[in-house]
Amino acid sequence: DNVRNQLIQFELLLTTATFVVAIFGVVAGIFGMNFSISLFDEPEAFTWVLLITGACGIFIFCTFLWFFRHRRLMPL
């Protein structure tokens, strides 16, 4: 029973990490579209978008971990 709980906790952690990585996929998909906006003309815009997306991803991941710990779903 303990092994099953550990597997469920690990799966929850992997699902959360996959969600955060999917956010990067959405951003890359937007930058791969064939339309033009003013953001594409700025040389440093992509770096800023990656930094902001990374910071948001880390924040979302930490928020999920806090929520799981708060609800006692994961003993981190």
PDB file of N, CA and C in Angstrom:
ATOM      1  N   ASP A   1       0.826  -1.197   0.000  1.00  0.00           N
ATOM      2  CA  ASP A   1       0.000   0.000   0.000  1.00  0.00           C
ATOM      3  C   ASP A   1       0.872   1.263   0.000  1.00  0.00           C
ATOM      4  N   ASN A   2       1.989   1.205   0.730  1.00  0.00           N
ATOM      5  CA  ASN A   2       2.891   2.347   0.784  1.00  0.00           C
ATOM      6  C   ASN A   2       3.537   2.605  -0.579  1.00  0.00           C
ATOM      7  N   VAL A   3       3.872   1.533  -1.281  1.00  0.00           N
ATOM      8  CA  VAL A   3       4.479   1.678  -2.609  1.00  0.00           C
ATOM      9  C   VAL A   3       3.483   2.314  -3.567  1.00  0.00           C
ATOM     10  N   ARG A   4       2.239   1.939  -3.474  1.00  0.00           N
ATOM     11  CA  ARG A   4       1.200   2.523  -4.333  1.00  0.00           C
ATOM     12  C   ARG A   4       1.068   4.025  -4.066  1.00  0.00           C
ATOM     13  N   ASN A   5       1.089   4.410  -2.799  1.00  0.00           N
ATOM     14  CA  ASN A   5       1.002   5.834  -2.463  1.00  0.00           C
ATOM     15  C   ASN A   5       2.203   6.605  -2.999  1.00  0.00           C
ATOM     16  N   GLN A   6       3.392   6.008  -2.910  1.00  0.00           N
ATOM     17  CA  GLN A   6       4.582   6.666  -3.433  1.00  0.00           C
ATOM     18  C   GLN A   6       4.501   6.818  -4.947  1.00  0.00           C
ATOM     19  N   LEU A   7       3.976   5.811  -5.634  1.00  0.00           N
ATOM     20  CA  LEU A   7       3.815   5.899  -7.083  1.00  0.00           C
ATOM     21  C   LEU A   7       2.813   6.986  -7.464  1.00  0.00           C
ATOM     22  N   ILE A   8       1.737   7.091  -6.719  1.00  0.00           N
ATOM     23  CA  ILE A   8       0.740   8.131  -6.989  1.00  0.00           C
ATOM     24  C   ILE A   8       1.347   9.513  -6.764  1.00  0.00           C
ATOM     25  N   GLN A   9       2.125   9.673  -5.706  1.00  0.00           N
ATOM     26  CA  GLN A   9       2.773  10.954  -5.436  1.00  0.00           C
ATOM     27  C   GLN A   9       3.770  11.305  -6.533  1.00  0.00           C
ATOM     28  N   PHE A  10       4.529  10.307  -6.990  1.00  0.00           N
ATOM     29  CA  PHE A  10       5.493  10.541  -8.063  1.00  0.00           C
ATOM     30  C   PHE A  10       4.781  10.906  -9.360  1.00  0.00           C
ATOM     31  N   GLU A  11       3.672  10.236  -9.648  1.00  0.00           N
ATOM     32  CA  GLU A  11       2.896  10.549 -10.847  1.00  0.00           C
ATOM     33  C   GLU A  11       2.333  11.970 -10.772  1.00  0.00           C
ATOM     34  N   LEU A  12       1.895  12.382  -9.610  1.00  0.00           N
ATOM     35  CA  LEU A  12       1.393  13.739  -9.417  1.00  0.00           C
ATOM     36  C   LEU A  12       2.493  14.768  -9.681  1.00  0.00           C
ATOM     37  N   LEU A  13       3.687  14.480  -9.205  1.00  0.00           N
ATOM     38  CA  LEU A  13       4.825  15.364  -9.431  1.00  0.00           C
ATOM     39  C   LEU A  13       5.176  15.434 -10.915  1.00  0.00           C
ATOM     40  N   LEU A  14       5.188  14.296 -11.599  1.00  0.00           N
ATOM     41  CA  LEU A  14       5.491  14.278 -13.030  1.00  0.00           C
ATOM     42  C   LEU A  14       4.418  14.987 -13.847  1.00  0.00           C
ATOM     43  N   THR A  15       3.167  14.821 -13.468  1.00  0.00           N
ATOM     44  CA  THR A  15       2.081  15.497 -14.176  1.00  0.00           C
ATOM     45  C   THR A  15       2.208  17.009 -14.039  1.00  0.00           C
ATOM     46  N   THR A  16       2.567  17.467 -12.864  1.00  0.00           N
ATOM     47  CA  THR A  16       2.760  18.898 -12.645  1.00  0.00           C
ATOM     48  C   THR A  16       3.922  19.424 -13.483  1.00  0.00           C
ATOM     49  N   ALA A  17       5.020  18.683 -13.512  1.00  0.00           N
ATOM     50  CA  ALA A  17       6.172  19.101 -14.313  1.00  0.00           C
ATOM     51  C   ALA A  17       5.825  19.111 -15.800  1.00  0.00           C
ATOM     52  N   THR A  18       5.032  18.145 -16.250  1.00  0.00           N
ATOM     53  CA  THR A  18       4.613  18.100 -17.650  1.00  0.00           C
ATOM     54  C   THR A  18       3.749  19.300 -17.996  1.00  0.00           C
ATOM     55  N   PHE A  19       2.895  19.709 -17.084  1.00  0.00           N
ATOM     56  CA  PHE A  19       2.057  20.889 -17.299  1.00  0.00           C
ATOM     57  C   PHE A  19       2.918  22.134 -17.482  1.00  0.00           C
ATOM     58  N   VAL A  20       3.941  22.276 -16.659  1.00  0.00           N
ATOM     59  CA  VAL A  20       4.817  23.444 -16.756  1.00  0.00           C
ATOM     60  C   VAL A  20       5.590  23.425 -18.076  1.00  0.00           C
ATOM     61  N   VAL A  21       6.052  22.257 -18.500  1.00  0.00           N
ATOM     62  CA  VAL A  21       6.770  22.155 -19.776  1.00  0.00           C
ATOM     63  C   VAL A  21       5.827  22.448 -20.941  1.00  0.00           C
ATOM     64  N   ALA A  22       4.560  22.088 -20.817  1.00  0.00           N
ATOM     65  CA  ALA A  22       3.586  22.366 -21.876  1.00  0.00           C
ATOM     66  C   ALA A  22       3.397  23.866 -22.076  1.00  0.00           C
ATOM     67  N   ILE A  23       3.563  24.641 -21.024  1.00  0.00           N
ATOM     68  CA  ILE A  23       3.471  26.097 -21.149  1.00  0.00           C
ATOM     69  C   ILE A  23       4.555  26.606 -22.099  1.00  0.00           C
ATOM     70  N   PHE A  24       5.771  26.045 -21.980  1.00  0.00           N
ATOM     71  CA  PHE A  24       6.839  26.414 -22.907  1.00  0.00           C
ATOM     72  C   PHE A  24       6.477  26.020 -24.334  1.00  0.00           C
ATOM     73  N   GLY A  25       5.807  24.894 -24.507  1.00  0.00           N
ATOM     74  CA  GLY A  25       5.370  24.475 -25.837  1.00  0.00           C
ATOM     75  C   GLY A  25       4.387  25.447 -26.454  1.00  0.00           C
ATOM     76  N   VAL A  26       3.502  25.980 -25.644  1.00  0.00           N
ATOM     77  CA  VAL A  26       2.536  26.970 -26.141  1.00  0.00           C
ATOM     78  C   VAL A  26       3.264  28.238 -26.589  1.00  0.00           C
ATOM     79  N   VAL A  27       4.220  28.681 -25.798  1.00  0.00           N
ATOM     80  CA  VAL A  27       4.977  29.882 -26.161  1.00  0.00           C
ATOM     81  C   VAL A  27       5.766  29.641 -27.449  1.00  0.00           C
ATOM     82  N   ALA A  28       6.401  28.492 -27.571  1.00  0.00           N
ATOM     83  CA  ALA A  28       7.137  28.176 -28.802  1.00  0.00           C
ATOM     84  C   ALA A  28       6.191  28.083 -29.992  1.00  0.00           C
ATOM     85  N   GLY A  29       4.997  27.558 -29.782  1.00  0.00           N
ATOM     86  CA  GLY A  29       4.010  27.488 -30.857  1.00  0.00           C
ATOM     87  C   GLY A  29       3.568  28.860 -31.321  1.00  0.00           C
ATOM     88  N   ILE A  30       3.414  29.778 -30.390  1.00  0.00           N
ATOM     89  CA  ILE A  30       3.025  31.145 -30.759  1.00  0.00           C
ATOM     90  C   ILE A  30       4.132  31.804 -31.573  1.00  0.00           C
ATOM     91  N   PHE A  31       5.383  31.603 -31.163  1.00  0.00           N
ATOM     92  CA  PHE A  31       6.488  32.193 -31.915  1.00  0.00           C
ATOM     93  C   PHE A  31       6.696  31.500 -33.260  1.00  0.00           C
ATOM     94  N   GLY A  32       6.161  30.313 -33.450  1.00  0.00           N
ATOM     95  CA  GLY A  32       6.284  29.617 -34.720  1.00  0.00           C
ATOM     96  C   GLY A  32       5.170  29.916 -35.703  1.00  0.00           C
ATOM     97  N   MET A  33       4.188  30.698 -35.305  1.00  0.00           N
ATOM     98  CA  MET A  33       3.065  31.027 -36.192  1.00  0.00           C
ATOM     99  C   MET A  33       3.509  31.956 -37.320  1.00  0.00           C
ATOM    100  N   ASN A  34       2.743  31.953 -38.389  1.00  0.00           N
ATOM    101  CA  ASN A  34       3.052  32.798 -39.545  1.00  0.00           C
ATOM    102  C   ASN A  34       2.252  34.097 -39.520  1.00  0.00           C
ATOM    103  N   PHE A  35       2.342  34.830 -38.448  1.00  0.00           N
ATOM    104  CA  PHE A  35       1.747  36.160 -38.400  1.00  0.00           C
ATOM    105  C   PHE A  35       2.766  37.107 -37.788  1.00  0.00           C
ATOM    106  N   SER A  36       2.560  38.361 -38.005  1.00  0.00           N
ATOM    107  CA  SER A  36       3.548  39.340 -37.577  1.00  0.00           C
ATOM    108  C   SER A  36       2.946  40.265 -36.528  1.00  0.00           C
ATOM    109  N   ILE A  37       3.644  40.381 -35.422  1.00  0.00           N
ATOM    110  CA  ILE A  37       3.302  41.365 -34.400  1.00  0.00           C
ATOM    111  C   ILE A  37       4.567  42.154 -34.082  1.00  0.00           C
ATOM    112  N   SER A  38       4.415  43.262 -33.424  1.00  0.00           N
ATOM    113  CA  SER A  38       5.568  44.130 -33.158  1.00  0.00           C
ATOM    114  C   SER A  38       6.579  43.468 -32.226  1.00  0.00           C
ATOM    115  N   LEU A  39       6.143  42.530 -31.426  1.00  0.00           N
ATOM    116  CA  LEU A  39       7.048  41.839 -30.509  1.00  0.00           C
ATOM    117  C   LEU A  39       8.111  41.050 -31.267  1.00  0.00           C
ATOM    118  N   PHE A  40       7.759  40.547 -32.457  1.00  0.00           N
ATOM    119  CA  PHE A  40       8.706  39.758 -33.246  1.00  0.00           C
ATOM    120  C   PHE A  40       9.846  40.608 -33.797  1.00  0.00           C
ATOM    121  N   ASP A  41       9.657  41.903 -33.902  1.00  0.00           N
ATOM    122  CA  ASP A  41      10.678  42.783 -34.467  1.00  0.00           C
ATOM    123  C   ASP A  41      11.754  43.177 -33.457  1.00  0.00           C
ATOM    124  N   GLU A  42      11.478  43.024 -32.196  1.00  0.00           N
ATOM    125  CA  GLU A  42      12.446  43.375 -31.156  1.00  0.00           C
ATOM    126  C   GLU A  42      13.480  42.254 -31.020  1.00  0.00           C
ATOM    127  N   PRO A  43      14.780  42.577 -31.064  1.00  0.00           N
ATOM    128  CA  PRO A  43      15.797  41.522 -30.994  1.00  0.00           C
ATOM    129  C   PRO A  43      15.880  40.827 -29.633  1.00  0.00           C
ATOM    130  N   GLU A  44      15.544  41.517 -28.559  1.00  0.00           N
ATOM    131  CA  GLU A  44      15.651  40.925 -27.226  1.00  0.00           C
ATOM    132  C   GLU A  44      14.323  40.388 -26.708  1.00  0.00           C
ATOM    133  N   ALA A  45      13.295  40.455 -27.505  1.00  0.00           N
ATOM    134  CA  ALA A  45      11.963  40.066 -27.038  1.00  0.00           C
ATOM    135  C   ALA A  45      11.892  38.583 -26.712  1.00  0.00           C
ATOM    136  N   PHE A  46      12.520  37.753 -27.538  1.00  0.00           N
ATOM    137  CA  PHE A  46      12.439  36.313 -27.305  1.00  0.00           C
ATOM    138  C   PHE A  46      13.101  35.934 -25.984  1.00  0.00           C
ATOM    139  N   THR A  47      14.227  36.586 -25.675  1.00  0.00           N
ATOM    140  CA  THR A  47      14.895  36.328 -24.398  1.00  0.00           C
ATOM    141  C   THR A  47      13.994  36.708 -23.233  1.00  0.00           C
ATOM    142  N   TRP A  48      13.357  37.878 -23.330  1.00  0.00           N
ATOM    143  CA  TRP A  48      12.456  38.307 -22.257  1.00  0.00           C
ATOM    144  C   TRP A  48      11.260  37.374 -22.124  1.00  0.00           C
ATOM    145  N   VAL A  49      10.730  36.935 -23.249  1.00  0.00           N
ATOM    146  CA  VAL A  49       9.586  36.018 -23.205  1.00  0.00           C
ATOM    147  C   VAL A  49       9.994  34.708 -22.537  1.00  0.00           C
ATOM    148  N   LEU A  50      11.178  34.198 -22.867  1.00  0.00           N
ATOM    149  CA  LEU A  50      11.650  32.969 -22.228  1.00  0.00           C
ATOM    150  C   LEU A  50      11.869  33.159 -20.731  1.00  0.00           C
ATOM    151  N   LEU A  51      12.443  34.283 -20.343  1.00  0.00           N
ATOM    152  CA  LEU A  51      12.669  34.541 -18.915  1.00  0.00           C
ATOM    153  C   LEU A  51      11.354  34.663 -18.155  1.00  0.00           C
ATOM    154  N   ILE A  52      10.412  35.389 -18.723  1.00  0.00           N
ATOM    155  CA  ILE A  52       9.114  35.555 -18.059  1.00  0.00           C
ATOM    156  C   ILE A  52       8.366  34.226 -18.006  1.00  0.00           C
ATOM    157  N   THR A  53       8.412  33.468 -19.102  1.00  0.00           N
ATOM    158  CA  THR A  53       7.749  32.164 -19.119  1.00  0.00           C
ATOM    159  C   THR A  53       8.404  31.220 -18.118  1.00  0.00           C
ATOM    160  N   GLY A  54       9.728  31.245 -18.040  1.00  0.00           N
ATOM    161  CA  GLY A  54      10.433  30.404 -17.074  1.00  0.00           C
ATOM    162  C   GLY A  54      10.091  30.766 -15.641  1.00  0.00           C
ATOM    163  N   ALA A  55      10.055  32.063 -15.355  1.00  0.00           N
ATOM    164  CA  ALA A  55       9.706  32.507 -14.002  1.00  0.00           C
ATOM    165  C   ALA A  55       8.275  32.109 -13.655  1.00  0.00           C
ATOM    166  N   CYS A  56       7.364  32.272 -14.608  1.00  0.00           N
ATOM    167  CA  CYS A  56       5.972  31.868 -14.369  1.00  0.00           C
ATOM    168  C   CYS A  56       5.869  30.358 -14.189  1.00  0.00           C
ATOM    169  N   GLY A  57       6.638  29.610 -14.975  1.00  0.00           N
ATOM    170  CA  GLY A  57       6.624  28.153 -14.848  1.00  0.00           C
ATOM    171  C   GLY A  57       7.126  27.696 -13.490  1.00  0.00           C
ATOM    172  N   ILE A  58       8.207  28.303 -13.030  1.00  0.00           N
ATOM    173  CA  ILE A  58       8.733  27.962 -11.703  1.00  0.00           C
ATOM    174  C   ILE A  58       7.728  28.338 -10.626  1.00  0.00           C
ATOM    175  N   PHE A  59       7.099  29.501 -10.769  1.00  0.00           N
ATOM    176  CA  PHE A  59       6.088  29.922  -9.799  1.00  0.00           C
ATOM    177  C   PHE A  59       4.910  28.951  -9.773  1.00  0.00           C
ATOM    178  N   ILE A  60       4.431  28.550 -10.948  1.00  0.00           N
ATOM    179  CA  ILE A  60       3.299  27.616 -11.019  1.00  0.00           C
ATOM    180  C   ILE A  60       3.680  26.278 -10.400  1.00  0.00           C
ATOM    181  N   PHE A  61       4.887  25.786 -10.708  1.00  0.00           N
ATOM    182  CA  PHE A  61       5.333  24.505 -10.158  1.00  0.00           C
ATOM    183  C   PHE A  61       5.435  24.572  -8.637  1.00  0.00           C
ATOM    184  N   CYS A  62       6.027  25.640  -8.121  1.00  0.00           N
ATOM    185  CA  CYS A  62       6.143  25.795  -6.664  1.00  0.00           C
ATOM    186  C   CYS A  62       4.777  25.955  -6.008  1.00  0.00           C
ATOM    187  N   THR A  63       3.855  26.630  -6.688  1.00  0.00           N
ATOM    188  CA  THR A  63       2.499  26.774  -6.157  1.00  0.00           C
ATOM    189  C   THR A  63       1.799  25.428  -6.082  1.00  0.00           C
ATOM    190  N   PHE A  64       1.953  24.621  -7.125  1.00  0.00           N
ATOM    191  CA  PHE A  64       1.377  23.279  -7.093  1.00  0.00           C
ATOM    192  C   PHE A  64       1.984  22.448  -5.966  1.00  0.00           C
ATOM    193  N   LEU A  65       3.311  22.517  -5.808  1.00  0.00           N
ATOM    194  CA  LEU A  65       3.949  21.755  -4.732  1.00  0.00           C
ATOM    195  C   LEU A  65       3.459  22.216  -3.366  1.00  0.00           C
ATOM    196  N   TRP A  66       3.316  23.539  -3.197  1.00  0.00           N
ATOM    197  CA  TRP A  66       2.790  24.044  -1.926  1.00  0.00           C
ATOM    198  C   TRP A  66       1.374  23.524  -1.700  1.00  0.00           C
ATOM    199  N   PHE A  67       0.538  23.545  -2.742  1.00  0.00           N
ATOM    200  CA  PHE A  67      -0.840  23.077  -2.620  1.00  0.00           C
ATOM    201  C   PHE A  67      -0.881  21.596  -2.259  1.00  0.00           C
ATOM    202  N   PHE A  68      -0.036  20.797  -2.912  1.00  0.00           N
ATOM    203  CA  PHE A  68      -0.007  19.364  -2.616  1.00  0.00           C
ATOM    204  C   PHE A  68       0.455  19.113  -1.188  1.00  0.00           C
ATOM    205  N   ARG A  69       1.419  19.892  -0.739  1.00  0.00           N
ATOM    206  CA  ARG A  69       1.895  19.725   0.634  1.00  0.00           C
ATOM    207  C   ARG A  69       0.838  20.194   1.635  1.00  0.00           C
ATOM    208  N   HIS A  70       0.169  21.290   1.300  1.00  0.00           N
ATOM    209  CA  HIS A  70      -0.872  21.832   2.176  1.00  0.00           C
ATOM    210  C   HIS A  70      -2.033  20.848   2.328  1.00  0.00           C
ATOM    211  N   ARG A  71      -2.390  20.177   1.241  1.00  0.00           N
ATOM    212  CA  ARG A  71      -3.479  19.201   1.277  1.00  0.00           C
ATOM    213  C   ARG A  71      -3.000  17.812   1.698  1.00  0.00           C
ATOM    214  N   ARG A  72      -1.713  17.715   2.039  1.00  0.00           N
ATOM    215  CA  ARG A  72      -1.082  16.468   2.474  1.00  0.00           C
ATOM    216  C   ARG A  72      -1.174  15.368   1.418  1.00  0.00           C
ATOM    217  N   LEU A  73      -1.055  15.770   0.155  1.00  0.00           N
ATOM    218  CA  LEU A  73      -1.012  14.799  -0.930  1.00  0.00           C
ATOM    219  C   LEU A  73       0.414  14.349  -1.205  1.00  0.00           C
ATOM    220  N   MET A  74       1.373  15.148  -0.741  1.00  0.00           N
ATOM    221  CA  MET A  74       2.773  14.840  -0.994  1.00  0.00           C
ATOM    222  C   MET A  74       3.598  15.289   0.206  1.00  0.00           C
ATOM    223  N   PRO A  75       4.372  14.389   0.792  1.00  0.00           N
ATOM    224  CA  PRO A  75       5.141  14.762   1.999  1.00  0.00           C
ATOM    225  C   PRO A  75       6.494  15.373   1.672  1.00  0.00           C
ATOM    226  N   LEU A  76       6.514  16.508   1.008  1.00  0.00           N
ATOM    227  CA  LEU A  76       7.795  17.137   0.658  1.00  0.00           C
ATOM    228  C   LEU A  76       8.266  18.055   1.755  1.00  0.00           C
TER     229      LEU A  76
END
